[in-house]
PDB file of C-alpha atoms in Angstrom:
ATOM      1  CA  MET A 183      19.039   7.132  -0.768  1.00 82.00           C
ATOM      2  CA  ARG A 184      15.104   7.224  -1.358  1.00 95.00           C
ATOM      3  CA  ARG A 185      13.911   7.111   2.402  1.00 98.00           C
ATOM      4  CA  GLY A 186      10.943   8.121   4.317  1.00 98.00           C
ATOM      5  CA  GLU A 187      10.207   7.936   8.069  1.00 98.00           C
ATOM      6  CA  THR A 188       7.108   8.993   9.920  1.00 98.00           C
ATOM      7  CA  GLU A 189       5.571   8.660  13.260  1.00 97.00           C
ATOM      8  CA  ARG A 190       1.857   9.219  14.050  1.00 97.00           C
ATOM      9  CA  SER A 191       0.772   9.579  17.460  1.00 97.00           C
ATOM     10  CA  THR A 192      -3.002   9.747  18.512  1.00 96.00           C
ATOM     11  CA  LYS A 193      -5.459   8.690  21.353  1.00 96.00           C
ATOM     12  CA  GLU A 194      -6.012   5.338  19.131  1.00 96.00           C
ATOM     13  CA  THR A 195      -2.621   4.372  17.990  1.00 97.00           C
ATOM     14  CA  GLU A 196       1.359   4.910  17.951  1.00 98.00           C
ATOM     15  CA  ILE A 197       2.733   3.768  14.551  1.00 98.00           C
ATOM     16  CA  ARG A 198       6.266   4.188  13.292  1.00 98.00           C
ATOM     17  CA  CYS A 199       7.096   3.677   9.615  1.00 98.00           C
ATOM     18  CA  VAL A 200      10.256   3.434   7.829  1.00 98.00           C
ATOM     19  CA  TRP A 201      10.330   3.190   3.889  1.00 98.00           C
ATOM     20  CA  ASP A 202      13.258   2.616   1.954  1.00 98.00           C
ATOM     21  CA  LEU A 203      12.645   2.556  -1.812  1.00 98.00           C
ATOM     22  CA  ASP A 204      16.049   1.790  -2.942  1.00 96.00           C
ATOM     23  CA  GLY A 205      16.079  -1.512  -0.428  1.00 94.00           C
ATOM     24  CA  SER A 206      16.037  -5.009  -1.195  1.00 95.00           C
ATOM     25  CA  GLY A 207      12.551  -6.494  -0.216  1.00 97.00           C
ATOM     26  CA  GLU A 208      12.901  -6.502   3.289  1.00 97.00           C
ATOM     27  CA  GLY A 209       9.629  -6.383   5.623  1.00 97.00           C
ATOM     28  CA  ASP A 210       9.076  -6.367   9.062  1.00 97.00           C
ATOM     29  CA  SER A 211       5.926  -5.446  10.594  1.00 98.00           C
ATOM     30  CA  ASP A 212       4.363  -5.549  13.972  1.00 98.00           C
ATOM     31  CA  THR A 213       0.859  -4.223  14.373  1.00 98.00           C
ATOM     32  CA  GLY A 214      -0.600  -7.118  16.365  1.00 98.00           C
ATOM     33  CA  ILE A 215      -2.943  -8.033  13.529  1.00 98.00           C
ATOM     34  CA  GLY A 216      -1.141 -11.308  12.128  1.00 98.00           C
ATOM     35  CA  PHE A 217      -2.825 -11.031   8.652  1.00 98.00           C
ATOM     36  CA  PHE A 218      -2.005  -7.680   8.037  1.00 98.00           C
ATOM     37  CA  ASP A 219       1.595  -8.052   8.966  1.00 98.00           C
ATOM     38  CA  HIS A 220       1.722 -10.593   6.292  1.00 98.00           C
ATOM     39  CA  MET A 221       0.058  -8.389   3.676  1.00 98.00           C
ATOM     40  CA  ILE A 222       2.734  -5.694   4.603  1.00 98.00           C
ATOM     41  CA  GLU A 223       5.880  -7.892   4.661  1.00 98.00           C
ATOM     42  CA  LEU A 224       4.289  -9.409   0.973  1.00 98.00           C
ATOM     43  CA  LEU A 225       4.332  -5.918  -0.277  1.00 98.00           C
ATOM     44  CA  ALA A 226       7.846  -5.082   0.808  1.00 98.00           C
ATOM     45  CA  PHE A 227       8.995  -8.049  -0.601  1.00 98.00           C
ATOM     46  CA  HIS A 228       7.028  -7.674  -4.104  1.00 98.00           C
ATOM     47  CA  SER A 229       8.000  -4.139  -4.224  1.00 98.00           C
ATOM     48  CA  GLY A 230      11.845  -4.830  -3.653  1.00 98.00           C
ATOM     49  CA  THR A 231      11.624  -2.092  -0.707  1.00 98.00           C
ATOM     50  CA  ASP A 232      12.624  -2.099   2.691  1.00 98.00           C
ATOM     51  CA  LEU A 233       9.570  -1.434   4.945  1.00 98.00           C
ATOM     52  CA  SER A 234       9.394  -1.127   8.793  1.00 98.00           C
ATOM     53  CA  LEU A 235       6.114  -0.907  10.431  1.00 98.00           C
ATOM     54  CA  GLN A 236       5.568  -0.992  13.710  1.00 98.00           C
ATOM     55  CA  ALA A 237       2.073  -0.286  15.709  1.00 98.00           C
ATOM     56  CA  ASP A 238       0.062  -0.191  19.019  1.00 98.00           C
ATOM     57  CA  GLY A 239      -3.358   0.248  18.409  1.00 96.00           C
ATOM     58  CA  ASP A 240      -6.614   0.009  20.322  1.00 97.00           C
ATOM     59  CA  LEU A 241      -7.290  -3.479  18.916  1.00 96.00           C
ATOM     60  CA  ASP A 242      -9.647  -4.064  21.958  1.00 94.00           C
ATOM     61  CA  VAL A 243     -12.146  -1.877  20.216  1.00 94.00           C
ATOM     62  CA  ASP A 244     -11.160  -3.296  16.369  1.00 94.00           C
ATOM     63  CA  ASP A 245      -8.901  -3.287  13.587  1.00 97.00           C
ATOM     64  CA  HIS A 246     -10.139  -0.227  11.868  1.00 97.00           C
ATOM     65  CA  HIS A 247      -7.790   2.536  13.584  1.00 97.00           C
ATOM     66  CA  THR A 248      -4.779   0.691  13.373  1.00 98.00           C
ATOM     67  CA  ILE A 249      -4.910  -0.367   9.816  1.00 98.00           C
ATOM     68  CA  GLU A 250      -6.215   2.924   8.677  1.00 98.00           C
ATOM     69  CA  ASP A 251      -3.521   4.723  10.357  1.00 98.00           C
ATOM     70  CA  CYS A 252      -0.871   2.262   9.287  1.00 98.00           C
ATOM     71  CA  GLY A 253      -2.166   3.141   5.799  1.00 98.00           C
ATOM     72  CA  ILE A 254      -1.962   7.072   6.489  1.00 98.00           C
ATOM     73  CA  ALA A 255       1.697   6.558   7.998  1.00 98.00           C
ATOM     74  CA  MET A 256       3.054   4.445   5.011  1.00 98.00           C
ATOM     75  CA  GLY A 257       1.646   7.102   2.561  1.00 98.00           C
ATOM     76  CA  LYS A 258       3.344  10.094   4.172  1.00 98.00           C
ATOM     77  CA  ALA A 259       6.723   7.629   4.531  1.00 98.00           C
ATOM     78  CA  PHE A 260       6.453   7.012   0.776  1.00 98.00           C
ATOM     79  CA  ARG A 261       5.550  10.757  -0.259  1.00 97.00           C
ATOM     80  CA  GLU A 262       8.657  11.822   1.761  1.00 97.00           C
ATOM     81  CA  ALA A 263      10.755   9.062   0.332  1.00 98.00           C
ATOM     82  CA  ILE A 264       9.635   9.721  -3.486  1.00 96.00           C
ATOM     83  CA  GLY A 265      10.663  13.336  -2.925  1.00 92.00           C
ATOM     84  CA  ASP A 266      10.146  15.399  -5.917  1.00 89.00           C
ATOM     85  CA  ARG A 267       9.506  12.262  -8.213  1.00 90.00           C
ATOM     86  CA  LYS A 268      12.169  13.402 -10.411  1.00 87.00           C
ATOM     87  CA  GLY A 269      13.246  10.578 -12.912  1.00 91.00           C
ATOM     88  CA  ILE A 270      10.624   8.055 -11.762  1.00 94.00           C
ATOM     89  CA  ALA A 271       8.754   5.923 -14.285  1.00 95.00           C
ATOM     90  CA  ARG A 272       5.731   7.360 -12.393  1.00 96.00           C
ATOM     91  CA  TYR A 273       3.292   4.898 -13.833  1.00 97.00           C
ATOM     92  CA  GLY A 274       2.979   1.008 -12.552  1.00 98.00           C
ATOM     93  CA  SER A 275       0.689  -1.895 -13.396  1.00 98.00           C
ATOM     94  CA  PHE A 276       0.498  -5.411 -12.645  1.00 98.00           C
ATOM     95  CA  THR A 277      -1.960  -8.415 -12.591  1.00 98.00           C
ATOM     96  CA  LEU A 278      -1.236 -10.987 -10.489  1.00 98.00           C
ATOM     97  CA  PRO A 279      -2.596 -14.718 -10.126  1.00 98.00           C
ATOM     98  CA  MET A 280      -3.010 -16.344  -6.563  1.00 98.00           C
ATOM     99  CA  ASP A 281      -4.100 -19.675  -7.156  1.00 98.00           C
ATOM    100  CA  GLU A 282      -7.572 -19.109  -7.951  1.00 98.00           C
ATOM    101  CA  ALA A 283      -7.707 -15.172  -7.616  1.00 98.00           C
ATOM    102  CA  LEU A 284      -6.835 -12.644 -10.114  1.00 98.00           C
ATOM    103  CA  ALA A 285      -6.187  -8.925  -9.317  1.00 98.00           C
ATOM    104  CA  SER A 286      -5.066  -6.170 -11.205  1.00 98.00           C
ATOM    105  CA  VAL A 287      -3.338  -2.954  -9.588  1.00 98.00           C
ATOM    106  CA  ASN A 288      -2.620   0.304 -11.812  1.00 98.00           C
ATOM    107  CA  LEU A 289      -1.458   3.462 -10.293  1.00 98.00           C
ATOM    108  CA  ASP A 290       0.385   6.826 -10.906  1.00 97.00           C
ATOM    109  CA  ILE A 291       2.464   8.673  -8.699  1.00 97.00           C
ATOM    110  CA  SER A 292       1.125  11.738  -9.537  1.00 93.00           C
ATOM    111  CA  GLY A 293       0.595  13.929  -6.552  1.00 92.00           C
ATOM    112  CA  ARG A 294      -3.105  13.688  -6.912  1.00 94.00           C
ATOM    113  CA  PRO A 295      -4.691  11.062  -5.032  1.00 97.00           C
ATOM    114  CA  TYR A 296      -7.260   8.815  -6.011  1.00 98.00           C
ATOM    115  CA  LEU A 297      -8.667   5.259  -5.313  1.00 98.00           C
ATOM    116  CA  VAL A 298     -10.901   3.374  -7.595  1.00 98.00           C
ATOM    117  CA  PHE A 299     -11.393  -0.052  -5.462  1.00 98.00           C
ATOM    118  CA  ASP A 300     -13.210  -2.770  -7.408  1.00 98.00           C
ATOM    119  CA  CYS A 301     -13.059  -6.029  -5.392  1.00 98.00           C
ATOM    120  CA  GLN A 302     -15.819  -8.370  -3.307  1.00 97.00           C
ATOM    121  CA  PHE A 303     -14.722 -10.374  -0.517  1.00 98.00           C
ATOM    122  CA  ALA A 304     -17.291 -13.461   0.945  1.00 98.00           C
ATOM    123  CA  ARG A 305     -15.908 -13.437   4.577  1.00 97.00           C
ATOM    124  CA  GLU A 306     -16.153 -10.551   6.936  1.00 98.00           C
ATOM    125  CA  SER A 307     -12.851 -11.271   8.162  1.00 98.00           C
ATOM    126  CA  ILE A 308      -9.423 -13.371   7.604  1.00 98.00           C
ATOM    127  CA  GLY A 309      -7.797 -13.789  10.939  1.00 96.00           C
ATOM    128  CA  MET A 310      -8.001 -10.822  12.963  1.00 96.00           C
ATOM    129  CA  MET A 311      -8.345  -8.488  10.054  1.00 98.00           C
ATOM    130  CA  ALA A 312     -11.911  -7.411   8.846  1.00 98.00           C
ATOM    131  CA  THR A 313     -11.942  -7.723   4.426  1.00 98.00           C
ATOM    132  CA  GLU A 314     -13.184  -4.033   4.531  1.00 98.00           C
ATOM    133  CA  MET A 315     -10.197  -2.882   5.855  1.00 98.00           C
ATOM    134  CA  VAL A 316      -8.273  -3.975   2.460  1.00 98.00           C
ATOM    135  CA  GLU A 317     -10.257  -1.070   0.812  1.00 98.00           C
ATOM    136  CA  GLU A 318      -9.721   1.318   4.035  1.00 98.00           C
ATOM    137  CA  PHE A 319      -5.981   0.497   4.015  1.00 98.00           C
ATOM    138  CA  MET A 320      -5.858   1.214  -0.112  1.00 98.00           C
ATOM    139  CA  ARG A 321      -7.532   4.646   0.490  1.00 98.00           C
ATOM    140  CA  ALA A 322      -5.414   5.749   3.573  1.00 98.00           C
ATOM    141  CA  PHE A 323      -2.267   4.864   1.709  1.00 98.00           C
ATOM    142  CA  ALA A 324      -3.249   6.291  -1.806  1.00 98.00           C
ATOM    143  CA  PHE A 325      -4.415  10.021  -0.389  1.00 98.00           C
ATOM    144  CA  ASN A 326      -1.338  10.253   1.870  1.00 98.00           C
ATOM    145  CA  ALA A 327       1.093   9.190  -0.585  1.00 98.00           C
ATOM    146  CA  GLY A 328      -0.205  11.278  -3.650  1.00 97.00           C
ATOM    147  CA  ILE A 329      -0.980   8.405  -5.588  1.00 98.00           C
ATOM    148  CA  THR A 330      -3.963   7.453  -8.289  1.00 98.00           C
ATOM    149  CA  LEU A 331      -4.968   4.039  -7.280  1.00 98.00           C
ATOM    150  CA  HIS A 332      -6.962   1.494  -9.313  1.00 98.00           C
ATOM    151  CA  VAL A 333      -7.538  -2.054  -7.403  1.00 98.00           C
ATOM    152  CA  ARG A 334      -9.490  -4.747  -9.277  1.00 98.00           C
ATOM    153  CA  LEU A 335     -10.100  -8.023  -8.505  1.00 98.00           C
ATOM    154  CA  LEU A 336     -11.163  -9.780 -11.653  1.00 98.00           C
ATOM    155  CA  TYR A 337     -11.984 -13.054 -10.137  1.00 98.00           C
ATOM    156  CA  GLY A 338     -11.378 -15.733  -6.910  1.00 98.00           C
ATOM    157  CA  THR A 339     -13.105 -17.434  -4.298  1.00 98.00           C
ATOM    158  CA  ASN A 340     -10.494 -17.672  -1.501  1.00 98.00           C
ATOM    159  CA  ASP A 341     -10.474 -14.366   0.657  1.00 98.00           C
ATOM    160  CA  HIS A 342      -7.047 -15.068   1.567  1.00 98.00           C
ATOM    161  CA  HIS A 343      -5.815 -15.669  -2.062  1.00 98.00           C
ATOM    162  CA  LYS A 344      -7.465 -12.328  -3.041  1.00 98.00           C
ATOM    163  CA  ALA A 345      -6.191 -10.054  -0.284  1.00 98.00           C
ATOM    164  CA  GLU A 346      -2.580 -11.718  -1.078  1.00 98.00           C
ATOM    165  CA  ALA A 347      -2.722 -10.856  -4.812  1.00 98.00           C
ATOM    166  CA  ILE A 348      -4.126  -7.576  -4.080  1.00 98.00           C
ATOM    167  CA  PHE A 349      -1.098  -6.867  -2.092  1.00 98.00           C
ATOM    168  CA  LYS A 350       1.365  -8.492  -4.206  1.00 98.00           C
ATOM    169  CA  ALA A 351       0.122  -6.552  -7.073  1.00 98.00           C
ATOM    170  CA  LEU A 352       0.652  -3.362  -5.441  1.00 98.00           C
ATOM    171  CA  GLY A 353       3.984  -4.377  -4.240  1.00 98.00           C
ATOM    172  CA  HIS A 354       4.933  -4.783  -8.366  1.00 98.00           C
ATOM    173  CA  ALA A 355       2.873  -2.067  -9.319  1.00 98.00           C
ATOM    174  CA  LEU A 356       5.028   0.245  -6.964  1.00 98.00           C
ATOM    175  CA  LYS A 357       8.520  -1.507  -7.920  1.00 98.00           C
ATOM    176  CA  GLU A 358       7.906  -0.494 -11.930  1.00 98.00           C
ATOM    177  CA  ALA A 359       6.450   3.369 -10.839  1.00 98.00           C
ATOM    178  CA  VAL A 360       9.303   3.946  -8.590  1.00 97.00           C
ATOM    179  CA  LYS A 361      12.156   2.884 -10.994  1.00 96.00           C
ATOM    180  CA  ILE A 362      14.539   5.796 -12.125  1.00 93.00           C
ATOM    181  CA  THR A 363      14.042   6.134 -15.805  1.00 92.00           C
ATOM    182  CA  SER A 364      15.664   9.334 -16.798  1.00 84.00           C
ATOM    183  CA  ASP A 365      16.592  12.807 -14.978  1.00 78.00           C
ATOM    184  CA  GLU A 366      13.462  14.638 -15.523  1.00 73.00           C
ATOM    185  CA  ILE A 367       9.975  15.082 -13.939  1.00 67.00           C
ATOM    186  CA  PRO A 368       7.715  12.628 -15.755  1.00 60.00           C
ATOM    187  CA  SER A 369       5.146  15.278 -16.868  1.00 61.00           C
ATOM    188  CA  THR A 370       4.718  17.954 -19.776  1.00 54.00           C
ATOM    189  CA  LYS A 371       3.848  20.316 -17.135  1.00 64.00           C
ATOM    190  CA  GLY A 372       7.548  20.131 -15.473  1.00 61.00           C
ATOM    191  CA  MET A 373       5.632  19.044 -12.157  1.00 60.00           C
ATOM    192  CA  LEU A 374       3.775  16.713 -10.641  1.00 60.00           C
ATOM    193  CA  GLU A 375       0.977  18.156  -8.047  1.00 68.00           C
TER     194      GLU A 375
END
């Protein structure tokens, strides 16, 4: 079973994440930020993985510490779950329409973290979640998971739809990339780092 678990405790947040890559799409997120919880549950469903995320953060300050630290914890849990990456497809790409919005996510579970984020939002926040935190989450997740991640919003007018398209596309790209397709490390170097 490809399963990762991490706990993160700082003066700003207490976070626990359990991620089972061979699950059935069950998401359970309780961070105190309703819209973010919705995005995490969508990510779990569309990736076909089981993801549990519990966070207690300093929301009296703002949402930054909680969402960024959730990205860190999720990245570490994912990295543990994926292990040596033996046999995985490695690459995943998905373009997803959400009403008028269209988002594209391309990724490589390479062990070499990188983020390209080409997305614009019009509103400052969606519910209690600042729209700038979509990029901060993606960066924290990618760098701690060891993923090269390219996120591009091609167009859209409704920021809720834009964010939802991004998280759903990420889920589908991860689903494609974590599939077991062989019994070898997917690299001509014989290793991924």
